[in-house]
XYZ file of N, CA and C in Angstrom:
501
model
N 0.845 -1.183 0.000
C 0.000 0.000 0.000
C 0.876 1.226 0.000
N 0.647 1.867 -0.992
C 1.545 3.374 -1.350
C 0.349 4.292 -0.097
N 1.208 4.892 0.759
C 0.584 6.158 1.857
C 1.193 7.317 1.456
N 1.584 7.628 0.361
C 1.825 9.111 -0.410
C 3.081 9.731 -0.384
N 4.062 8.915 0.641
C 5.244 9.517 1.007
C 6.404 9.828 -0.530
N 5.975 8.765 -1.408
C 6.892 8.647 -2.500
C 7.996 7.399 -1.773
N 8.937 7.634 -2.483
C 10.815 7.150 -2.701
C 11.221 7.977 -1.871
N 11.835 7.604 -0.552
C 12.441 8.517 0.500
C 11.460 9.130 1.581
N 10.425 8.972 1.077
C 9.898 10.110 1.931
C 9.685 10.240 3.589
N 10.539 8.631 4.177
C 11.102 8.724 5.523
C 12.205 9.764 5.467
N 13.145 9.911 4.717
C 14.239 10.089 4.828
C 13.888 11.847 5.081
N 12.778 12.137 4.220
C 12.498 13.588 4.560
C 11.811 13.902 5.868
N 11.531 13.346 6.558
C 10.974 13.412 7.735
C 11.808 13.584 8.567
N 12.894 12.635 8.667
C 13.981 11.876 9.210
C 15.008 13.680 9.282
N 15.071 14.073 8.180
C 15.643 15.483 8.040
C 15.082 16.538 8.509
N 13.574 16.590 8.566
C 12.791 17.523 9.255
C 13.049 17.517 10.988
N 13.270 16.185 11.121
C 13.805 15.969 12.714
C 14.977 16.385 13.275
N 16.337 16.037 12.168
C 17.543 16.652 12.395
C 17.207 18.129 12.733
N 16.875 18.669 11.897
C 16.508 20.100 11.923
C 16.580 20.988 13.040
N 15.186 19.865 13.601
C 14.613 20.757 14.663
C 15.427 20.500 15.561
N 16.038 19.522 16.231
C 16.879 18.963 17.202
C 18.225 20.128 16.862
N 19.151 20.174 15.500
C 20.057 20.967 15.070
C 19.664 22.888 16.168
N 18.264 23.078 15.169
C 17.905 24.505 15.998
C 17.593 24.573 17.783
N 16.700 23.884 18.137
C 17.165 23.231 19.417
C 17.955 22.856 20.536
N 19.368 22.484 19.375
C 20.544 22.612 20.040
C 21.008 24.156 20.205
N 20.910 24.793 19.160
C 21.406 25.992 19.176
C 20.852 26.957 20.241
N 19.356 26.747 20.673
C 18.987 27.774 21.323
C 19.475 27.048 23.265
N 19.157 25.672 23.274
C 20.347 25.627 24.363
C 21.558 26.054 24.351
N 22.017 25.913 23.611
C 23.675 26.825 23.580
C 23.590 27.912 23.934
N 22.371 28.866 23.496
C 22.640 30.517 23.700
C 22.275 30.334 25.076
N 21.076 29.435 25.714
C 20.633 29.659 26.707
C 21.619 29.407 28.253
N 22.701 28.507 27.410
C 23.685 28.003 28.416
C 24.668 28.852 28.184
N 25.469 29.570 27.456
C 26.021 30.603 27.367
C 25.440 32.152 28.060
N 24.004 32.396 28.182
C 23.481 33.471 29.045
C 23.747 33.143 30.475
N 22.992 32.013 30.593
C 23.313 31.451 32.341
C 25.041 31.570 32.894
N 25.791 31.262 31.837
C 27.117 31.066 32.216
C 27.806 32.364 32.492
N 27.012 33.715 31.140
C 27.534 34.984 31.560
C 27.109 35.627 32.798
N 25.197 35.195 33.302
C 25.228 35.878 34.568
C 25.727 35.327 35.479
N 26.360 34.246 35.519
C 27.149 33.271 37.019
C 28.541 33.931 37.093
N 29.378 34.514 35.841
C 30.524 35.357 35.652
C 30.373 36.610 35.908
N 28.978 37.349 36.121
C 29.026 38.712 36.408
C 28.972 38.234 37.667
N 28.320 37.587 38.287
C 28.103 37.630 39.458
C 29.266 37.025 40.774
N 30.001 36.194 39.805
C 31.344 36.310 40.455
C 32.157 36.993 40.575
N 32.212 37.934 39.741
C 32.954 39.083 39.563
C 32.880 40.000 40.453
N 31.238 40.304 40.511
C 30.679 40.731 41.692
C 31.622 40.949 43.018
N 31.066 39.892 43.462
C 31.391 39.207 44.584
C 32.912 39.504 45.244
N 34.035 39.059 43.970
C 35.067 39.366 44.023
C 35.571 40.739 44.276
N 34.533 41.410 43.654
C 35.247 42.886 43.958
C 34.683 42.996 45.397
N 34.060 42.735 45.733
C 33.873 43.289 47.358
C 34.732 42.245 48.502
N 35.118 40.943 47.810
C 35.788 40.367 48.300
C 37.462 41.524 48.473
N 37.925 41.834 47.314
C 38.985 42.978 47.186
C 38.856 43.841 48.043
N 37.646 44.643 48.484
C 37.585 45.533 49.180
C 37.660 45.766 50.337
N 37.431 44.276 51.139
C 37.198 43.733 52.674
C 38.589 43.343 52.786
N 39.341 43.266 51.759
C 41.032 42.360 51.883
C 41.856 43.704 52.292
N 41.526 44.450 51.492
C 42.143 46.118 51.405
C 42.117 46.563 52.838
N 40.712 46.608 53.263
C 40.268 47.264 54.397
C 41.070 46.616 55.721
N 40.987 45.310 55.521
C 42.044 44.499 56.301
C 42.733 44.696 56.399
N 43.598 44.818 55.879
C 45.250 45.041 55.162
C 45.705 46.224 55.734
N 44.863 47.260 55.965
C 45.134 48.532 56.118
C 45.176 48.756 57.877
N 44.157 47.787 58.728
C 43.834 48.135 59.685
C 44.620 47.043 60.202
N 45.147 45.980 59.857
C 46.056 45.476 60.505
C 47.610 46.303 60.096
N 47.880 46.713 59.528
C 49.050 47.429 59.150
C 49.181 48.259 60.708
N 48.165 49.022 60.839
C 47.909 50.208 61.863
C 47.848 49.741 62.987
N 47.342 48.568 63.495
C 46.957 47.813 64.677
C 48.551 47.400 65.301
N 49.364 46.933 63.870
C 50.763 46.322 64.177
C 51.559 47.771 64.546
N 51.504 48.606 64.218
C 52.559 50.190 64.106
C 51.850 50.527 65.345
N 50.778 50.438 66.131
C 50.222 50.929 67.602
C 50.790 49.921 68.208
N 50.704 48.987 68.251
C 51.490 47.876 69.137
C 53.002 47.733 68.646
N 53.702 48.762 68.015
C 55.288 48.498 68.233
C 55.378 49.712 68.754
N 54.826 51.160 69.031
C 54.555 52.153 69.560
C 54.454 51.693 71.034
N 53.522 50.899 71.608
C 53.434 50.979 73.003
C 54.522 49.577 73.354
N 54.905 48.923 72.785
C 56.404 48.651 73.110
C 57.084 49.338 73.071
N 57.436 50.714 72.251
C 58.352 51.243 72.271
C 58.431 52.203 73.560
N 57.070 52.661 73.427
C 56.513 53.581 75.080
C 56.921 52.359 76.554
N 56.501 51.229 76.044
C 56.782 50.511 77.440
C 58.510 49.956 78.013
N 59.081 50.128 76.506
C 60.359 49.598 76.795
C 61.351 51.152 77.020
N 60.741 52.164 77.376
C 61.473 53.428 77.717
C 60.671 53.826 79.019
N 59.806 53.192 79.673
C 59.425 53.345 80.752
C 60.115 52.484 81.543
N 60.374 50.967 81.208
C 60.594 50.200 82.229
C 62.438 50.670 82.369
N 63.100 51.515 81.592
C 64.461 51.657 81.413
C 64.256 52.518 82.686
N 63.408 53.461 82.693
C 63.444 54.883 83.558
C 63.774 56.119 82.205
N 63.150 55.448 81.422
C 63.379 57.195 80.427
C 62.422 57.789 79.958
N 61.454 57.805 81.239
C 60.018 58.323 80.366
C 60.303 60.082 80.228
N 61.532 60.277 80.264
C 61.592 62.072 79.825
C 61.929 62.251 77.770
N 62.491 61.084 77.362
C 62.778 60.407 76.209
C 61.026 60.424 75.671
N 60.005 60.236 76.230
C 58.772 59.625 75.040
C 59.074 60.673 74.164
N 58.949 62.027 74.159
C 59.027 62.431 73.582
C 59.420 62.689 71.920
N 60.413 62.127 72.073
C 61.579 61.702 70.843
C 60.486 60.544 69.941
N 59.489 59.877 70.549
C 59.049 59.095 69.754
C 58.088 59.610 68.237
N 57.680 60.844 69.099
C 56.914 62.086 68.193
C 57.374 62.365 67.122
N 59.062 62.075 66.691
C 59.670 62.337 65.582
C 59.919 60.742 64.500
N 59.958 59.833 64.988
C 59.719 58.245 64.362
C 58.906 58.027 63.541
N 59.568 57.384 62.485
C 58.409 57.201 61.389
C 57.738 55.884 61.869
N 56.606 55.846 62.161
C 55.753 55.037 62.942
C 55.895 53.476 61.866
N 56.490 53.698 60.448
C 57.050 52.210 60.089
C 57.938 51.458 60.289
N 59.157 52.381 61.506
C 59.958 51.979 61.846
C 59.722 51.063 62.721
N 58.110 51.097 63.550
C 57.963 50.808 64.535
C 57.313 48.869 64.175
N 57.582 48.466 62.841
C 56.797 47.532 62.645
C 58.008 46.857 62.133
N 57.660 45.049 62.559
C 58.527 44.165 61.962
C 59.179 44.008 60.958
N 58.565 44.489 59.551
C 58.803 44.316 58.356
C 57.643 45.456 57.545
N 58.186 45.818 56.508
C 57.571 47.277 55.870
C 56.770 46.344 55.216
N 55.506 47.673 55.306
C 54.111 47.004 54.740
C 53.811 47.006 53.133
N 53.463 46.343 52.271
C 53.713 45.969 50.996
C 53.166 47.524 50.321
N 53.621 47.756 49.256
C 53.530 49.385 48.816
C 54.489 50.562 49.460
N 55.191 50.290 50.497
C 55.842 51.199 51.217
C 57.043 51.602 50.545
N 56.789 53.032 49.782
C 57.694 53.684 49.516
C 58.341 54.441 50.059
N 59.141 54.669 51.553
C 59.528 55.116 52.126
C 59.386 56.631 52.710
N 60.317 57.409 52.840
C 60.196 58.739 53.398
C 60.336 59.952 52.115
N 59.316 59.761 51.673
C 59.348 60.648 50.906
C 57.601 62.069 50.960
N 57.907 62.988 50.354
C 56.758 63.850 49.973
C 55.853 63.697 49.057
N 56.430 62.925 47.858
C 56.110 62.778 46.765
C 54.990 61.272 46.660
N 53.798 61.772 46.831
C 52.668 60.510 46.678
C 52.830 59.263 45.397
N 52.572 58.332 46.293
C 52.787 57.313 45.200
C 51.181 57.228 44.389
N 51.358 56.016 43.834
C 50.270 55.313 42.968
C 49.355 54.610 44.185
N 48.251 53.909 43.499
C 46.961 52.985 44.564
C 47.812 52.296 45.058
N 48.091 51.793 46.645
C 48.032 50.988 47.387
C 49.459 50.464 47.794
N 49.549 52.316 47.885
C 51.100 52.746 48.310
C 51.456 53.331 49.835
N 52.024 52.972 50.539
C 52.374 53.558 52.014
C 53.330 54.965 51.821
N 53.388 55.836 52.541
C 54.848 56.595 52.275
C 54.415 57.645 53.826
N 56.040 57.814 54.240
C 56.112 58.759 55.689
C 56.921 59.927 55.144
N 55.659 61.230 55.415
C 56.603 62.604 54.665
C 56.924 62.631 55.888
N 58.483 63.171 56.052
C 59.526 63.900 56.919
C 59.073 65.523 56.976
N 58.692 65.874 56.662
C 58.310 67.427 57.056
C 56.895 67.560 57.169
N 55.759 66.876 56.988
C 54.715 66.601 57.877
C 54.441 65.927 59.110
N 55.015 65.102 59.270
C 55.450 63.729 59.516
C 54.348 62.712 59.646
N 53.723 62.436 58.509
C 52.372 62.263 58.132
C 52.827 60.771 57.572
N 51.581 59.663 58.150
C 52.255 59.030 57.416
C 50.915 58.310 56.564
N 50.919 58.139 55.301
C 49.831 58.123 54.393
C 49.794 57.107 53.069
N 48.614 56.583 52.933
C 48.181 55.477 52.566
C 47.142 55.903 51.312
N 47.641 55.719 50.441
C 46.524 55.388 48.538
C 45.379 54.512 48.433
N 44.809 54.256 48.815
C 43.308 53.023 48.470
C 43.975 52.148 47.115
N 43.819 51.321 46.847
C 43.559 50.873 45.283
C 42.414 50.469 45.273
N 41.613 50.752 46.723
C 40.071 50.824 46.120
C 39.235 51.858 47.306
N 39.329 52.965 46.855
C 39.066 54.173 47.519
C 37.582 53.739 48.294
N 36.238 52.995 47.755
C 35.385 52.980 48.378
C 35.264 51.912 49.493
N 36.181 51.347 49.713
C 36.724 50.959 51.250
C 36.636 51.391 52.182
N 37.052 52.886 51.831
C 37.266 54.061 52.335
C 36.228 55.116 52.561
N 35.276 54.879 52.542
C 34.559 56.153 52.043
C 34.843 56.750 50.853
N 35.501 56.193 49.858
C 35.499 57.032 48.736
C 36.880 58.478 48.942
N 37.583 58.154 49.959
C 38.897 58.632 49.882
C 40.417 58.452 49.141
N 40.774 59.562 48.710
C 41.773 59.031 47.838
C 43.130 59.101 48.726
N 43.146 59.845 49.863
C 44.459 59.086 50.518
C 43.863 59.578 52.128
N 44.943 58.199 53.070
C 44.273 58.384 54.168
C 45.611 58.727 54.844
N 45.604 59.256 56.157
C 46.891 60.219 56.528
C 46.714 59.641 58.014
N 47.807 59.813 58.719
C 47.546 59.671 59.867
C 49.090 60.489 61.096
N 49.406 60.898 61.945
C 50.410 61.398 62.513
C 50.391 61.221 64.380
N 51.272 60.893 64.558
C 51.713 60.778 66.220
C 51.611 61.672 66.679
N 50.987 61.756 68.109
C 50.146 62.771 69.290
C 50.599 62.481 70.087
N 50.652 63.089 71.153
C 50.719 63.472 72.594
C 49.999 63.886 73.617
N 49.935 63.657 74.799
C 49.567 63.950 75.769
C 50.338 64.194 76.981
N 49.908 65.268 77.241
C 51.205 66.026 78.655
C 50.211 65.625 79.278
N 51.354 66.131 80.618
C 50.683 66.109 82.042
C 51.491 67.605 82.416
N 51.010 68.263 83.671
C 51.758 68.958 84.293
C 52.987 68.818 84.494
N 53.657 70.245 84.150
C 55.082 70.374 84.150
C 55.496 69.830 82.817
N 54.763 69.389 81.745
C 54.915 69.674 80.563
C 55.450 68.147 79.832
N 55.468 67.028 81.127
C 55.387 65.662 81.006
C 55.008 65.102 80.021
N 55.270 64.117 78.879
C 54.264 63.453 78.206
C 54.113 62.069 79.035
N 52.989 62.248 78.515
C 52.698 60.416 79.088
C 51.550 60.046 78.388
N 51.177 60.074 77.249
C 50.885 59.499 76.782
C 51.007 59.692 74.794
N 51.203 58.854 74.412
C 51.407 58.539 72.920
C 50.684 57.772 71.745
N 50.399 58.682 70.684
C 49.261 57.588 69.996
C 48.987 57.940 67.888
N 48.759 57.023 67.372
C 48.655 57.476 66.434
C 47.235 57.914 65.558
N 47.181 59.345 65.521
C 45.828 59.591 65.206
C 45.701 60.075 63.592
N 43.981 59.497 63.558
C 43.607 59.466 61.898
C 43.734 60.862 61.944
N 44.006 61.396 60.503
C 43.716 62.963 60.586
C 42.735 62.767 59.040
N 41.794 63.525 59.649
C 40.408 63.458 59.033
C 40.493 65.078 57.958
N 39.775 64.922 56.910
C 40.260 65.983 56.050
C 39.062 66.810 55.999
């Protein structure tokens, strides 16, 4: 019994199927290629605020370590008997006061570096820090900070500290 197909006329069917399966494939592809780009924005995402919490870290342990070689330095001139000496600490570049210089630290200079650079000016005696990601920061492009004092009567210091200086 002839059902109208002709000579082949599976074979055209058979091709009508490739087809659709062929286009099919294609629109999974785009659809798995979209999914794949928003899982890459969104890591990206992520990452940058991951950067930003590393920064912020980075910065406040830097400072945490330079206050704690400061009050060693305050405690190891007290227990000598030279607390008329704190004084002198007021002039120290407060990176001296740390184990090993903090990564970016371009030394004693005036001249500002690039993002996510340390440097202690000698005639401010300021010692100041670049973001390489300023909104860490509040959206500051450099953060400063300088050694204080506290007298007592008769013109004593006794106490020592390193304060943010806010702009």
């Amino acid at each position: 019994a002839d059902l109208g197909l002709g000579q082949g006329g599976g074979q055209e069917v058979r091709k009508a199927s490739d087809a659709q399966q062929q286009g099919g494939s294609k629109v999974e592809f785009l659809l798995l290629v979209a999914v794949i780009g928003v899982l890459a924005f969104e890591l990206l995402d992520r990452l940058s605020g991951v950067e930003v919490e590393a920064e912020r870290t980075e910065v406040n342990l830097t400072l945490r370590n330079i206050r704690v070689g400061l009050r060693l330095a305050v405690g190891e001139r007290l227990m000598r008997g030279q607390e008329d000496s704190l004084g002198e600490l007021l002039d120290v570049n407060p990176v001296s006061l740390l184990g090993h210089l903090p990564r970016g630290y371009l030394g004693e200079t005036s001249t500002p570096g690039g993002a996510g650079s340390w440097r202690f000016d000698p005639a401010t005696r300021e010692l100041s820090y670049r973001p390489r990601q300023p909104e860490a920061f509040g959206g500051k492009a450099e953060l400063r900070w300088q050694m204080k004092s506290q007298g007592a009567l008769g013109g004593r210091i006794v106490g020592i500290w390193l304060e943010n200086k806010l702009d």
